[in-house]
PDB file of C-alpha atoms in Angstrom:
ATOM      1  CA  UNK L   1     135.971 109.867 138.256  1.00 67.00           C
ATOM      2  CA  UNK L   2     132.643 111.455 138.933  1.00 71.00           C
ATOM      3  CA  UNK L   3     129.740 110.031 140.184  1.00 67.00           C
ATOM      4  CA  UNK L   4     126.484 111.189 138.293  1.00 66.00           C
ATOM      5  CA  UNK L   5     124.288 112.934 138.714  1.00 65.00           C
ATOM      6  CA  UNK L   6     125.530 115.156 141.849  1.00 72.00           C
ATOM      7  CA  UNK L   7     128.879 115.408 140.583  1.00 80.00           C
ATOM      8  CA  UNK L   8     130.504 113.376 143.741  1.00 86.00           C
ATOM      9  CA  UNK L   9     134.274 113.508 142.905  1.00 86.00           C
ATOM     10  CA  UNK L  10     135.836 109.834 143.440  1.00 86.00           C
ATOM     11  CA  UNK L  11     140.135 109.505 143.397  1.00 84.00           C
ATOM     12  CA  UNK L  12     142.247 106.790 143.743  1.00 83.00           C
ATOM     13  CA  UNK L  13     141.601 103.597 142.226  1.00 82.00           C
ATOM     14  CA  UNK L  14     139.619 102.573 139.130  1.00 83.00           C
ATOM     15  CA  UNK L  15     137.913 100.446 136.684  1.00 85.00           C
ATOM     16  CA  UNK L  16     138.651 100.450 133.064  1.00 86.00           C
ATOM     17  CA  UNK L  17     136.834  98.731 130.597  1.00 89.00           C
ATOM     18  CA  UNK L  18     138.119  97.647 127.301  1.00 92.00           C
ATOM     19  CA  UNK L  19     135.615  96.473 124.623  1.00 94.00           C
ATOM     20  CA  UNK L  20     137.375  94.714 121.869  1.00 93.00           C
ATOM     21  CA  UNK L  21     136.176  93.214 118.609  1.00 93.00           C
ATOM     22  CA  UNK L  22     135.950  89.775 119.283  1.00 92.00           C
ATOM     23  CA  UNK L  23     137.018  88.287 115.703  1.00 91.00           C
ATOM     24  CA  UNK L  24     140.047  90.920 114.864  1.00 88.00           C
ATOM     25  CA  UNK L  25     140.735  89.909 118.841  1.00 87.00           C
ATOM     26  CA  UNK L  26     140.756  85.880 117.942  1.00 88.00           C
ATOM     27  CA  UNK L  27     142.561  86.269 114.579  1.00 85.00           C
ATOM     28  CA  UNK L  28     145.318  88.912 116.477  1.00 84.00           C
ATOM     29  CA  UNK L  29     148.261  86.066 117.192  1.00 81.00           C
ATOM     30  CA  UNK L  30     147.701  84.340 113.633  1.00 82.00           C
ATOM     31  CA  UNK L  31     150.326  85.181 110.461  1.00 85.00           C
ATOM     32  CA  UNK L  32     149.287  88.238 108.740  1.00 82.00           C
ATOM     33  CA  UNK L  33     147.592  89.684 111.559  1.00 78.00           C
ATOM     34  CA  UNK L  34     148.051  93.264 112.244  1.00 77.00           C
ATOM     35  CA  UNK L  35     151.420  94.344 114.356  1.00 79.00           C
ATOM     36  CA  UNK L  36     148.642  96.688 116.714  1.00 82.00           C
ATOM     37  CA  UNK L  37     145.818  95.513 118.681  1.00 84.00           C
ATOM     38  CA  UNK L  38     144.404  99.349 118.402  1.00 86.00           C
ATOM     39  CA  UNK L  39     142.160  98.737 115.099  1.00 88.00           C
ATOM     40  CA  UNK L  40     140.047  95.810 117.294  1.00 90.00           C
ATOM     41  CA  UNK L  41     139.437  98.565 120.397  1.00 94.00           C
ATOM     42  CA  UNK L  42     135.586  99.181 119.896  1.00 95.00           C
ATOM     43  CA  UNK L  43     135.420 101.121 122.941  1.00 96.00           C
ATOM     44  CA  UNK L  44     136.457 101.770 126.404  1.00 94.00           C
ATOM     45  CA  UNK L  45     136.435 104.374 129.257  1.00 91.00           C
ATOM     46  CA  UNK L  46     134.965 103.929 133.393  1.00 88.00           C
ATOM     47  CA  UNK L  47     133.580 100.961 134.157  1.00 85.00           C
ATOM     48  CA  UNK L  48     132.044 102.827 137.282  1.00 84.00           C
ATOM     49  CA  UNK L  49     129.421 105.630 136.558  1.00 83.00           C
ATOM     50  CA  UNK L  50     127.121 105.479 140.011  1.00 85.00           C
ATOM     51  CA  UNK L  51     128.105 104.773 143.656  1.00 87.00           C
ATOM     52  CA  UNK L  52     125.666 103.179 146.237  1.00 88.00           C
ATOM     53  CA  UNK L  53     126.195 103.253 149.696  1.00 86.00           C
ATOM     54  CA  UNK L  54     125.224  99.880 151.809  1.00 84.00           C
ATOM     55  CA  UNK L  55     121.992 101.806 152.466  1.00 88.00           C
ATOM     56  CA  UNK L  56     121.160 101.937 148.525  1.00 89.00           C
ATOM     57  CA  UNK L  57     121.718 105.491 148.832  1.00 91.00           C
ATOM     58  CA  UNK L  58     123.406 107.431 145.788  1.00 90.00           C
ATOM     59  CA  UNK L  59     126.310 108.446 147.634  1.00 89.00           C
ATOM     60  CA  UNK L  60     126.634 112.458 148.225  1.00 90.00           C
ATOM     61  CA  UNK L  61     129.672 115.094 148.632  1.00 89.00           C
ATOM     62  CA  UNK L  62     131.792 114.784 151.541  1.00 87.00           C
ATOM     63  CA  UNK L  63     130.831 116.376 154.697  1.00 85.00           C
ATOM     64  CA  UNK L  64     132.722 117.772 157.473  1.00 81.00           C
ATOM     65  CA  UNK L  65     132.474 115.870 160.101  1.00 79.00           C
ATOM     66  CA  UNK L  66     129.659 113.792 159.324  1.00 83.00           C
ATOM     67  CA  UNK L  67     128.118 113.345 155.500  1.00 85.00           C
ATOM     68  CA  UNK L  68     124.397 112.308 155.238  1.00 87.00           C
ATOM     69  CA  UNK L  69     125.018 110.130 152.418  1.00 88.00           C
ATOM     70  CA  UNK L  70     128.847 108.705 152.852  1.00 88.00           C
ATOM     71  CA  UNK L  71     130.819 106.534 151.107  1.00 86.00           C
ATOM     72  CA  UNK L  72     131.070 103.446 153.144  1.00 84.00           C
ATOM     73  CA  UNK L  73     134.765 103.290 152.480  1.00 83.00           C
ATOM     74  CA  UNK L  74     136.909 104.967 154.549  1.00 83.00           C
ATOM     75  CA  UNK L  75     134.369 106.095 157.070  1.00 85.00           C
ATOM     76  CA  UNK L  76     132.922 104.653 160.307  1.00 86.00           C
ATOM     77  CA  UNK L  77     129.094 103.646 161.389  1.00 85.00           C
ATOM     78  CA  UNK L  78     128.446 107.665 161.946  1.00 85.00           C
ATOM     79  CA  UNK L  79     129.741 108.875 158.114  1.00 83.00           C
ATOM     80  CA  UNK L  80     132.799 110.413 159.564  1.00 85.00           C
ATOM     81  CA  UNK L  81     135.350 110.350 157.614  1.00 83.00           C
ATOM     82  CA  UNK L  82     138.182 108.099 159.335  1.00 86.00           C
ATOM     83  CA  UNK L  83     141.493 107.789 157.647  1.00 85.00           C
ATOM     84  CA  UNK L  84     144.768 110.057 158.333  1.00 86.00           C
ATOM     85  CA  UNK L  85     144.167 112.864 155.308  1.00 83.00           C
ATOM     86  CA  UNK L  86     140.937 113.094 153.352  1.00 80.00           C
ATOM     87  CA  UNK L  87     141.603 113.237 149.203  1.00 83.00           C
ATOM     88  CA  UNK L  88     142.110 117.153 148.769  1.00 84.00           C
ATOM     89  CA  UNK L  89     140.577 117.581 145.382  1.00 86.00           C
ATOM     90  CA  UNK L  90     137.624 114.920 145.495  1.00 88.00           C
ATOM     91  CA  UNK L  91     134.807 114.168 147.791  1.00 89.00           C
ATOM     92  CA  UNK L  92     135.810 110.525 148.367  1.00 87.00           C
ATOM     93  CA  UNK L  93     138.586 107.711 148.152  1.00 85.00           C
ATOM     94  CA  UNK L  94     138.427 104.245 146.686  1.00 83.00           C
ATOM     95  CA  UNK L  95     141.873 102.877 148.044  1.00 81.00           C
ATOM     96  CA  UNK L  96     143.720  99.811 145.769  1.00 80.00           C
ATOM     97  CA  UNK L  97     141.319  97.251 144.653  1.00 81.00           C
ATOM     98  CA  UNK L  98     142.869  94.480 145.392  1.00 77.00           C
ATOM     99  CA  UNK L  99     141.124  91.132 143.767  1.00 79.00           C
ATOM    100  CA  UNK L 100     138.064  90.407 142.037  1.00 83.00           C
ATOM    101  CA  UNK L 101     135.899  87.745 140.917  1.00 88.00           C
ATOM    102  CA  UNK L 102     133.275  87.625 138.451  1.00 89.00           C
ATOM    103  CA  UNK L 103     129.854  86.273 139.790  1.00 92.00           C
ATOM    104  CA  UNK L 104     128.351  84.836 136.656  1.00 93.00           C
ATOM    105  CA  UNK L 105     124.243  84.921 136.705  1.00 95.00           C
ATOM    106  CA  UNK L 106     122.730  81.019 137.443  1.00 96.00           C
ATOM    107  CA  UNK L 107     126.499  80.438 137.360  1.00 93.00           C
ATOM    108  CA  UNK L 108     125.626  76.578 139.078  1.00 94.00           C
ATOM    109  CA  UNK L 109     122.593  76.070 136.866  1.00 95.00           C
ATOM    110  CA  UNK L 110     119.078  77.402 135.922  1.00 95.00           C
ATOM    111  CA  UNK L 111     117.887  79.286 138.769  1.00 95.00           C
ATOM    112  CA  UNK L 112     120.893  78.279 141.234  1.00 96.00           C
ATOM    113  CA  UNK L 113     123.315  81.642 141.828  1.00 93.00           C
ATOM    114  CA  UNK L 114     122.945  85.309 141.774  1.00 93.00           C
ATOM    115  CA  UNK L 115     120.160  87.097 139.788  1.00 93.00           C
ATOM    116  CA  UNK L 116     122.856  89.190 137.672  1.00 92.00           C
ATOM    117  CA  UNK L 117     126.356  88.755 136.556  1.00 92.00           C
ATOM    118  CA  UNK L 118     128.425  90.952 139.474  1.00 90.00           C
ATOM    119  CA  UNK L 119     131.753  91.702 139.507  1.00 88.00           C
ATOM    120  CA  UNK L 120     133.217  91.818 142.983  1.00 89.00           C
ATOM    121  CA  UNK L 121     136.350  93.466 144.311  1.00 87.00           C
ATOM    122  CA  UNK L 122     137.583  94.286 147.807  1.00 85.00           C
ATOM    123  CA  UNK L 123     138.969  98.251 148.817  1.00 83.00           C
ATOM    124  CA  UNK L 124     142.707  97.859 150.571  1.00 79.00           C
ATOM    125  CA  UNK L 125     142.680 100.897 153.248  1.00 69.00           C
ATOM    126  CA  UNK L 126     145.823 102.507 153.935  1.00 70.00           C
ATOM    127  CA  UNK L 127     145.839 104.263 157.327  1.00 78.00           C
ATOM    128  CA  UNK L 128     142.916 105.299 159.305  1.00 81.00           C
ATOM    129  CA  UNK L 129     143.184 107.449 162.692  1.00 86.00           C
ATOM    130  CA  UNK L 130     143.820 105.273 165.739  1.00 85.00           C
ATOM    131  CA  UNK L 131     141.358 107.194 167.896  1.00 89.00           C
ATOM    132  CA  UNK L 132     138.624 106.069 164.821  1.00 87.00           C
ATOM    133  CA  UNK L 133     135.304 104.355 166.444  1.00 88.00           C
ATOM    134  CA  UNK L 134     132.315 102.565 164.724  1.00 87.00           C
ATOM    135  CA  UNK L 135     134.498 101.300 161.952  1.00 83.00           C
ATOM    136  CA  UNK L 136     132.414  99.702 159.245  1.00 79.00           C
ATOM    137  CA  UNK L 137     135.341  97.041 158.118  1.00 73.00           C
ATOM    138  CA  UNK L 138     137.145  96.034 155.010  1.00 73.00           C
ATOM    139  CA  UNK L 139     135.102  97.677 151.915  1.00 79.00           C
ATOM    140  CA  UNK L 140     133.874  95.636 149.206  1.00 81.00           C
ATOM    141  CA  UNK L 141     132.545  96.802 145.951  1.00 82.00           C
ATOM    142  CA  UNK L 142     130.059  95.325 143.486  1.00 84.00           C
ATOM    143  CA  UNK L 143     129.486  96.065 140.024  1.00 79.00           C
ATOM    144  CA  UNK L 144     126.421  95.140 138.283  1.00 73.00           C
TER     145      UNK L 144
END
């Protein structure tokens, strides 16, 4: 996917969303109900459209060695990229997400919880270069 508005090309994993009509979607596994779920799809596409870094910076292209406004996946304390072969054809990598929970807003009451509804999911890394120093440690992504 592409992160807007630089054009910062992502690979690897990603983050669908599905928006469904929520009546044709409750009446689907009752008799009579259509065969295909397609006529209750409303929409659906990227769930990601901007990356942040942990600095609140919109992440920019990949650098060689060092990028002033990295990724914080894959690289260490210093932006340098950091894992075994760097994505060919896009600027970064966003390796298997691998669980999630959803972070509901006041989720334990009025006032009591985060401010928004988040949905969190942790980055798997494959391998990174044994030599690599400064790592930043096991990524963890946040949509809002």
């Amino acid at each position: 996917f592409v992160n807007e508005p630089d054009h910062v090309g992502m690979t690897g994993s990603h983050i669908h969303y599905i928006d469904f009509d929520r009546t044709m979607l409750a009446e689907f596994m009752e008799d009579g109900a259509p065969s295909s779920a397609y006529s209750m799809v409303k929409d659906s596409g990227e769930a990601i459209s901007k990356v942040y870094n942990l600095r609140r910076q919109l992440i920019g292209k990949r650098e060689d060695p060092v990028s002033a406004v990295p990724h914080d996946s894959n690289v260490n304390l210093a932006g340098e990229y950091i894992i075994v072969r760097a994505p060919s054809r896009a600027d970064w990598l966003m390796q298997s997400l691998c669980s999630a929970h959803l972070a509901v807003k006041y989720q334990w009451g009025a006032g009591v919880g985060v401010e928004d509804t988040l949905y969190i999911t942790n980055e798997e890394w494959i391998s990174y270069n044994a030599d690599a120093e400064g790592i930043i440690g096991f990524p963890v992504h946040v949509l809002n």
